[in-house]
Tab-separated table of C-alpha atoms in Angstrom:
chain	number	residue	atom	x	y	z
X	13	MET	CA	-9.116	0.389	-25.914
X	14	LYS	CA	-9.681	-0.965	-29.394
X	15	GLU	CA	-13.295	-1.771	-28.571
X	16	LEU	CA	-13.807	1.755	-27.211
X	17	ASN	CA	-12.412	3.298	-30.409
X	18	SER	CA	-14.633	1.023	-32.484
X	19	PHE	CA	-17.624	2.069	-30.376
X	20	LEU	CA	-16.829	5.774	-30.821
X	21	GLN	CA	-16.352	5.325	-34.570
X	22	ASN	CA	-19.880	3.930	-34.903
X	23	ARG	CA	-21.981	6.319	-37.012
X	24	SER	CA	-25.074	6.010	-34.823
X	25	VAL	CA	-23.090	6.692	-31.643
X	26	ARG	CA	-21.488	9.801	-33.165
X	27	ARG	CA	-24.853	11.010	-34.403
X	28	VAL	CA	-26.468	10.651	-30.974
X	29	GLY	CA	-23.474	12.337	-29.352
X	30	VAL	CA	-23.587	15.312	-31.727
X	31	PHE	CA	-27.335	15.601	-31.262
X	32	LEU	CA	-26.900	15.734	-27.479
X	33	LEU	CA	-24.191	18.381	-27.960
X	34	ILE	CA	-26.545	20.495	-30.091
X	35	ALA	CA	-29.309	20.100	-27.506
X	36	PHE	CA	-26.915	21.184	-24.737
X	37	VAL	CA	-25.809	24.272	-26.687
X	38	LEU	CA	-29.435	25.239	-27.359
X	39	TYR	CA	-30.176	24.789	-23.657
X	40	LEU	CA	-27.370	27.219	-22.814
X	41	LEU	CA	-28.835	29.655	-25.360
X	42	ARG	CA	-32.426	29.230	-24.156
X	43	SER	CA	-32.670	32.915	-23.133
X	44	GLN	CA	-32.065	33.837	-26.790
X	45	MET	CA	-34.458	31.225	-28.189
X	46	ASN	CA	-36.941	33.890	-29.373
X	47	ILE	CA	-34.279	35.494	-31.567
X	48	ILE	CA	-32.979	32.114	-32.800
X	49	LEU	CA	-36.429	30.863	-33.855
X	50	LEU	CA	-37.468	34.197	-35.382
X	51	THR	CA	-34.192	34.408	-37.321
X	52	PHE	CA	-34.680	30.913	-38.748
X	53	ILE	CA	-38.340	31.548	-39.622
X	54	PHE	CA	-37.597	34.897	-41.306
X	55	SER	CA	-34.609	33.475	-43.204
X	56	TYR	CA	-36.492	30.414	-44.402
X	57	LEU	CA	-39.714	32.173	-45.427
X	58	ILE	CA	-37.945	35.066	-47.126
X	59	THR	CA	-35.640	32.681	-48.994
X	60	ARG	CA	-38.678	30.772	-50.249
X	61	LEU	CA	-40.393	34.028	-51.277
X	62	GLU	CA	-37.191	35.270	-52.903
X	63	ASN	CA	-36.868	32.080	-54.980
X	64	PHE	CA	-40.540	32.314	-55.963
X	65	ILE	CA	-40.032	35.863	-57.273
X	66	LEU	CA	-36.722	35.119	-59.023
X	67	ARG	CA	-38.337	32.274	-60.982
X	68	ARG	CA	-40.694	34.838	-62.513
X	69	ILE	CA	-38.630	38.033	-62.679
X	70	SER	CA	-35.063	38.372	-63.929
X	71	ILE	CA	-33.441	40.799	-61.462
X	72	TYR	CA	-30.487	40.933	-59.086
X	73	ARG	CA	-31.124	38.736	-56.061
X	74	GLN	CA	-29.796	41.353	-53.620
X	75	ILE	CA	-32.347	43.904	-54.848
X	76	ILE	CA	-35.201	41.462	-54.283
X	77	VAL	CA	-33.872	40.653	-50.788
X	78	LEU	CA	-33.596	44.326	-49.790
X	79	LEU	CA	-37.075	45.161	-51.136
X	80	LEU	CA	-38.616	42.206	-49.309
X	81	TYR	CA	-37.017	43.189	-46.004
X	82	VAL	CA	-38.061	46.824	-46.361
X	83	VAL	CA	-41.682	45.821	-47.039
X	84	ILE	CA	-41.757	43.251	-44.213
X	85	ALA	CA	-40.171	45.656	-41.708
X	86	ALA	CA	-42.648	48.406	-42.660
X	87	VAL	CA	-45.633	46.054	-42.297
X	88	ILE	CA	-44.446	44.743	-38.911
X	89	VAL	CA	-43.856	48.244	-37.511
X	90	PHE	CA	-47.224	49.459	-38.851
X	91	VAL	CA	-49.097	46.509	-37.307
X	92	PHE	CA	-47.323	46.791	-33.964
X	93	VAL	CA	-47.755	50.553	-33.655
X	94	LYS	CA	-51.294	50.876	-34.991
X	95	TYR	CA	-53.119	47.628	-34.281
X	96	ILE	CA	-51.442	45.755	-31.415
X	97	PRO	CA	-52.590	48.340	-28.791
X	98	VAL	CA	-56.096	48.179	-30.302
X	99	LEU	CA	-55.996	44.371	-30.214
X	100	ALA	CA	-54.954	44.398	-26.545
X	101	ASP	CA	-57.800	46.790	-25.725
X	102	GLN	CA	-60.304	44.698	-27.693
X	103	ILE	CA	-59.244	41.523	-25.865
X	104	ASN	CA	-59.616	43.305	-22.541
X	105	GLN	CA	-63.137	44.448	-23.472
X	106	LEU	CA	-63.941	40.948	-24.704
X	107	VAL	CA	-63.028	39.475	-21.311
X	108	LYS	CA	-65.242	42.030	-19.546
X	109	PHE	CA	-68.112	41.211	-21.890
X	110	GLY	CA	-67.534	37.483	-21.323
X	111	ASN	CA	-67.715	37.978	-17.556
X	112	HIS	CA	-70.915	39.977	-17.953
X	113	PHE	CA	-72.335	37.347	-20.318
X	114	LEU	CA	-71.674	34.512	-17.858
X	115	THR	CA	-73.069	36.362	-14.839
X	116	THR	CA	-76.288	37.670	-16.409
X	117	ASP	CA	-79.473	35.629	-16.861
X	118	SER	CA	-80.922	35.464	-20.356
X	119	ASN	CA	-84.496	35.082	-21.586
X	120	ASN	CA	-83.379	32.077	-23.606
X	121	ASP	CA	-83.340	28.717	-21.771
X	122	PHE	CA	-80.616	27.317	-24.026
X	123	ILE	CA	-78.326	30.284	-23.330
X	124	ASN	CA	-78.985	29.910	-19.600
X	125	TYR	CA	-78.034	26.231	-19.870
X	126	ILE	CA	-74.770	27.105	-21.639
X	127	ILE	CA	-74.012	29.777	-19.025
X	128	GLY	CA	-74.667	27.304	-16.203
X	129	LEU	CA	-72.447	24.724	-17.870
X	130	ALA	CA	-69.631	27.243	-18.346
X	131	ASN	CA	-69.900	28.404	-14.736
X	132	GLN	CA	-69.880	24.799	-13.543
X	133	PHE	CA	-66.496	24.241	-15.233
X	134	ASP	CA	-65.328	27.745	-14.227
X	135	ILE	CA	-64.372	28.373	-17.842
X	136	MET	CA	-63.710	32.101	-17.327
X	137	LYS	CA	-60.953	31.280	-14.857
X	138	TYR	CA	-58.990	29.523	-17.591
X	139	THR	CA	-59.980	32.098	-20.203
X	140	GLU	CA	-58.730	34.976	-18.055
X	141	GLN	CA	-55.433	33.178	-17.442
X	142	GLY	CA	-54.904	32.684	-21.157
X	143	VAL	CA	-55.974	36.222	-22.007
X	144	SER	CA	-53.715	37.740	-19.347
X	145	MET	CA	-50.798	35.814	-20.865
X	146	ILE	CA	-51.667	37.125	-24.338
X	147	LEU	CA	-52.039	40.674	-23.013
X	148	THR	CA	-48.609	40.447	-21.391
X	149	TYR	CA	-47.080	39.594	-24.755
X	150	LEU	CA	-49.062	42.243	-26.617
X	151	THR	CA	-48.406	45.082	-24.175
X	152	ASN	CA	-44.680	44.318	-23.951
X	153	VAL	CA	-44.286	45.760	-27.447
X	154	GLY	CA	-40.792	47.161	-26.883
X	155	THR	CA	-39.153	43.806	-26.101
X	156	VAL	CA	-41.010	42.013	-28.883
X	157	LEU	CA	-40.084	44.684	-31.428
X	158	MET	CA	-36.425	44.527	-30.379
X	159	ASN	CA	-36.373	40.728	-30.800
X	160	VAL	CA	-38.060	41.034	-34.201
X	161	PHE	CA	-35.612	43.775	-35.270
X	162	ILE	CA	-32.544	41.715	-34.271
X	163	ALA	CA	-33.944	38.613	-35.979
X	164	LEU	CA	-34.700	40.605	-39.143
X	165	MET	CA	-31.184	42.041	-39.238
X	166	LEU	CA	-29.586	38.620	-38.722
X	167	SER	CA	-31.735	37.046	-41.418
X	168	LEU	CA	-30.955	40.009	-43.732
X	169	PHE	CA	-27.203	39.439	-43.299
X	170	PHE	CA	-27.764	35.736	-43.919
X	171	SER	CA	-29.754	36.354	-47.098
X	172	LEU	CA	-27.327	38.922	-48.539
X	173	GLY	CA	-24.217	36.876	-47.804
X	174	LYS	CA	-25.659	33.411	-48.328
X	175	GLU	CA	-23.128	32.222	-50.929
X	176	HIS	CA	-20.086	33.337	-48.942
X	177	LEU	CA	-21.602	31.921	-45.733
X	178	ILE	CA	-22.146	28.509	-47.336
X	179	SER	CA	-18.663	28.357	-48.869
X	180	PHE	CA	-17.052	29.385	-45.568
X	181	THR	CA	-19.065	26.822	-43.573
X	182	ASN	CA	-18.129	24.052	-46.039
X	183	GLN	CA	-14.482	24.511	-45.013
X	184	PHE	CA	-15.291	22.624	-41.816
X	185	SER	CA	-15.753	19.470	-43.921
X	186	THR	CA	-11.936	19.165	-44.198
X	187	SER	CA	-11.148	20.311	-40.671
X	188	LYS	CA	-10.262	18.283	-37.568
X	189	ILE	CA	-13.898	18.363	-36.487
X	190	ALA	CA	-15.234	17.195	-39.861
X	191	PHE	CA	-17.201	14.361	-38.219
X	192	ILE	CA	-19.106	16.903	-36.099
X	193	TYR	CA	-19.706	19.088	-39.164
X	194	GLU	CA	-21.134	16.154	-41.144
X	195	GLU	CA	-23.596	15.267	-38.389
X	196	VAL	CA	-24.605	18.908	-37.857
X	197	LYS	CA	-25.145	19.173	-41.623
X	198	PHE	CA	-27.318	16.053	-41.516
X	199	PHE	CA	-29.502	17.432	-38.718
X	200	GLY	CA	-29.582	20.860	-40.377
X	201	SER	CA	-30.825	19.479	-43.692
X	202	LYS	CA	-33.472	17.408	-41.893
X	203	PHE	CA	-34.506	20.445	-39.841
X	204	VAL	CA	-34.939	22.636	-42.905
X	205	ALA	CA	-36.750	19.895	-44.853
X	206	THR	CA	-39.316	19.241	-42.100
X	207	PHE	CA	-39.467	22.088	-39.571
X	208	GLY	CA	-39.094	24.786	-42.228
X	209	LYS	CA	-41.694	23.353	-44.595
X	210	VAL	CA	-44.232	22.774	-41.810
X	211	ILE	CA	-43.738	26.368	-40.566
X	212	GLU	CA	-44.204	27.625	-44.129
X	213	ALA	CA	-47.391	25.590	-44.484
X	214	GLN	CA	-48.698	26.943	-41.150
X	215	PHE	CA	-48.118	30.534	-42.297
X	216	ILE	CA	-49.916	29.962	-45.595
X	217	ILE	CA	-52.809	28.186	-43.856
X	218	ALA	CA	-53.062	30.940	-41.222
X	219	LEU	CA	-53.071	33.604	-43.943
X	220	VAL	CA	-55.781	31.831	-45.968
X	221	ASN	CA	-57.876	31.275	-42.827
X	222	ALA	CA	-57.524	34.936	-41.839
X	223	VAL	CA	-58.537	36.192	-45.292
X	224	LEU	CA	-61.583	33.889	-45.559
X	225	THR	CA	-62.677	34.617	-41.976
X	226	THR	CA	-62.302	38.374	-42.506
X	227	ILE	CA	-64.458	38.212	-45.649
X	228	ALA	CA	-67.143	36.282	-43.746
X	229	LEU	CA	-67.016	38.726	-40.810
X	230	TRP	CA	-67.242	41.674	-43.221
X	231	ILE	CA	-70.390	40.167	-44.771
X	232	LEU	CA	-71.867	39.685	-41.282
X	233	GLY	CA	-71.068	43.290	-40.345
X	234	PHE	CA	-68.515	42.691	-37.584
X	235	PRO	CA	-66.649	45.770	-36.269
X	236	GLN	CA	-62.837	46.165	-36.038
X	237	LEU	CA	-62.200	43.818	-38.964
X	238	MET	CA	-58.460	44.486	-39.124
X	239	THR	CA	-58.016	43.740	-35.420
X	240	LEU	CA	-60.043	40.537	-35.680
X	241	SER	CA	-58.142	39.422	-38.785
X	242	ILE	CA	-54.806	39.872	-36.962
X	243	MET	CA	-56.159	37.833	-34.041
X	244	VAL	CA	-57.401	35.066	-36.379
X	245	PHE	CA	-54.052	35.020	-38.211
X	246	LEU	CA	-52.040	34.730	-34.979
X	247	LEU	CA	-54.315	31.961	-33.678
X	248	GLY	CA	-54.136	30.283	-37.085
X	249	LEU	CA	-50.410	29.722	-36.535
X	250	ILE	CA	-51.442	27.096	-33.966
X	251	PRO	CA	-52.137	23.886	-35.954
X	252	VAL	CA	-55.716	22.541	-35.803
X	253	ALA	CA	-56.521	24.096	-32.419
X	254	GLY	CA	-56.101	27.693	-33.617
X	255	VAL	CA	-59.325	27.675	-35.633
X	256	ILE	CA	-61.213	26.185	-32.686
X	257	ILE	CA	-59.758	28.680	-30.193
X	258	SER	CA	-60.773	31.601	-32.424
X	259	LEU	CA	-64.346	30.304	-32.193
X	260	VAL	CA	-64.654	31.524	-28.575
X	261	PRO	CA	-64.134	35.298	-29.093
X	262	LEU	CA	-65.937	35.274	-32.443
X	263	THR	CA	-69.074	33.646	-31.023
X	264	ILE	CA	-69.121	36.063	-28.055
X	265	ILE	CA	-68.872	39.071	-30.423
X	266	GLY	CA	-71.414	37.471	-32.764
X	267	TYR	CA	-73.902	37.019	-29.917
X	268	SER	CA	-73.496	40.666	-28.907
X	269	ILE	CA	-74.228	41.750	-32.496
X	270	GLY	CA	-76.992	39.419	-33.659
X	271	GLY	CA	-77.822	36.899	-30.931
X	272	LEU	CA	-78.116	33.161	-31.518
X	273	GLU	CA	-78.491	33.611	-35.261
X	274	TYR	CA	-74.977	35.051	-35.542
X	275	ILE	CA	-73.541	32.289	-33.343
X	276	PHE	CA	-74.975	29.810	-35.855
X	277	TYR	CA	-73.395	31.757	-38.741
X	278	ILE	CA	-69.998	31.826	-37.010
X	279	LEU	CA	-70.176	28.069	-36.349
X	280	ILE	CA	-70.906	27.448	-40.043
X	281	VAL	CA	-67.992	29.696	-41.099
X	282	VAL	CA	-65.550	27.994	-38.701
X	283	ILE	CA	-66.703	24.504	-39.763
X	284	ILE	CA	-66.209	25.361	-43.453
X	285	ILE	CA	-62.763	26.902	-42.843
X	286	HIS	CA	-61.699	23.996	-40.626
X	287	ALA	CA	-62.833	21.531	-43.316
X	288	LEU	CA	-60.895	23.516	-45.925
X	289	GLU	CA	-57.786	23.409	-43.731
X	290	SER	CA	-58.110	19.697	-42.929
X	291	TYR	CA	-59.070	18.311	-46.350
X	292	VAL	CA	-57.549	20.785	-48.828
X	293	LEU	CA	-54.757	22.934	-47.394
X	294	ASN	CA	-53.074	20.406	-45.081
X	295	PRO	CA	-52.832	17.593	-47.693
X	296	LYS	CA	-51.716	20.127	-50.306
X	297	LEU	CA	-49.082	21.936	-48.230
X	298	MET	CA	-47.851	19.412	-45.672
X	299	SER	CA	-45.116	17.523	-47.478
X	300	ALA	CA	-43.877	15.598	-44.412
X	301	LYS	CA	-44.053	11.800	-44.557
X	302	THR	CA	-46.202	11.356	-41.461
X	303	ASN	CA	-49.649	12.825	-40.918
X	304	LEU	CA	-50.186	13.176	-37.169
X	305	PRO	CA	-53.546	12.020	-35.781
X	306	VAL	CA	-55.601	14.769	-34.157
X	307	PHE	CA	-55.157	13.130	-30.725
X	308	TYR	CA	-51.359	13.350	-30.990
X	309	THR	CA	-51.639	16.902	-32.281
X	310	PHE	CA	-53.542	18.085	-29.198
X	311	ILE	CA	-51.203	16.180	-26.852
X	312	ILE	CA	-48.218	17.939	-28.446
X	313	LEU	CA	-49.952	21.332	-28.207
X	314	ILE	CA	-50.849	20.817	-24.529
X	315	PHE	CA	-47.355	19.747	-23.475
X	316	GLY	CA	-45.691	22.243	-25.814
X	317	GLU	CA	-47.593	25.144	-24.252
X	318	HIS	CA	-46.868	23.837	-20.743
X	319	PHE	CA	-43.099	23.639	-21.246
X	320	PHE	CA	-42.423	26.365	-23.825
X	321	GLY	CA	-45.381	28.762	-23.657
X	322	ILE	CA	-46.695	30.321	-26.873
X	323	TRP	CA	-43.677	29.092	-28.856
X	324	GLY	CA	-44.641	25.552	-27.868
X	325	LEU	CA	-48.010	25.997	-29.585
X	326	ILE	CA	-46.443	27.307	-32.788
X	327	VAL	CA	-43.329	25.137	-33.178
X	328	GLY	CA	-44.412	22.018	-31.239
X	329	ILE	CA	-45.755	20.202	-34.304
X	330	PRO	CA	-42.806	21.135	-36.587
X	331	VAL	CA	-40.300	19.971	-33.947
X	332	VAL	CA	-42.086	16.620	-33.567
X	333	MET	CA	-42.168	16.228	-37.355
X	334	PHE	CA	-38.402	16.875	-37.391
X	335	PHE	CA	-37.803	14.135	-34.809
X	336	LEU	CA	-40.033	11.718	-36.723
X	337	ASP	CA	-38.081	12.418	-39.892
X	338	VAL	CA	-34.739	11.876	-38.113
X	339	LEU	CA	-36.011	8.605	-36.626
X	340	GLY	CA	-37.255	7.471	-40.039
X	341	VAL	CA	-40.918	7.191	-39.035
X	342	THR	CA	-43.030	7.004	-42.204
X	343	ASN	CA	-46.666	6.629	-43.077
X	344	GLN	CA	-47.337	2.921	-43.739
X	345	GLU	CA	-50.180	3.686	-46.138
X	346	GLU	CA	-47.853	5.874	-48.225
X	347	ASP	CA	-45.206	3.138	-48.151
X	348	GLU	CA	-47.745	0.577	-49.430
X	349	GLN	CA	-48.854	2.978	-52.178
X	350	LEU	CA	-45.204	3.518	-53.137
X	351	LYS	CA	-44.591	-0.255	-53.288
X	352	ASP	CA	-47.708	-0.741	-55.447
X	353	THR	CA	-46.566	2.029	-57.772
X	354	ILE	CA	-43.096	0.479	-58.122
X	355	SER	CA	-44.531	-3.004	-58.712
X	356	HIS	CA	-46.781	-1.747	-61.507
X	357	THR	CA	-44.016	0.112	-63.332
């Protein structure tokens, strides 16, 4: 009995047990996972934006919070009502054009070779499956809007009553379940420090990519710029692969507008933006200790999409970064640099 008590008092055992309890609770709440993730993302991003504004403007925090939520709600409703139906229609037309493109002979031998290669791998079969999944999400506007509305309201209540919420939650530290509270607090702080920051970085990167791509498409004379920019932004939320995936519809539209010359221009634009993301934005914004190799990134995206759908593509990398942080996995090169810095000071 004494050995069992000693085993249960072990910090690592308690931590694993609490983690399994949290995982079990989240499994029971899996039907509400959309609202849970959206609430966390809204709360985290708006808190960061709120702090950014308050450092520059002296004003009541509650006023800033209310103004931010009003603006965000108005933008979301405007995009969903005005542009999501247009985006769904544009994707549908894009699929039809892609089918026509792959079933029609061209005067160009290189294009015919590409068409033959695509038909050999039956690429449209996979494209149509992915597009049909996207269309299902886009056309089911009512359910998505309801989830977004509930998440916005929950995050609004969190932001307005943050101080009281924190003080009330801290009361558990002296309760009979204090050991559970301490472990939940540990995982919560790790989650915010890794998952939250990676999500924030993905949003900033997606926004920068969308703005730069839209400017390039405007110069090239692409139609429906707002619709395309929304599509690029949404795909940009997928780390690394999002920029590459956006290449497919953009090259098809570019070929319909200006032929092979425009495909070349689009490739140059995507290469420049991908280089900017990989060598400037990611090192600048990603503050996690471990930089995932591209191979691991694509493995996580593939399995994340398989098990969790679109959410797996967006939150797969942040979740893995959270686990790596909990397990204490660090970049050896950074550790060596840190040791060198300490030894020279």
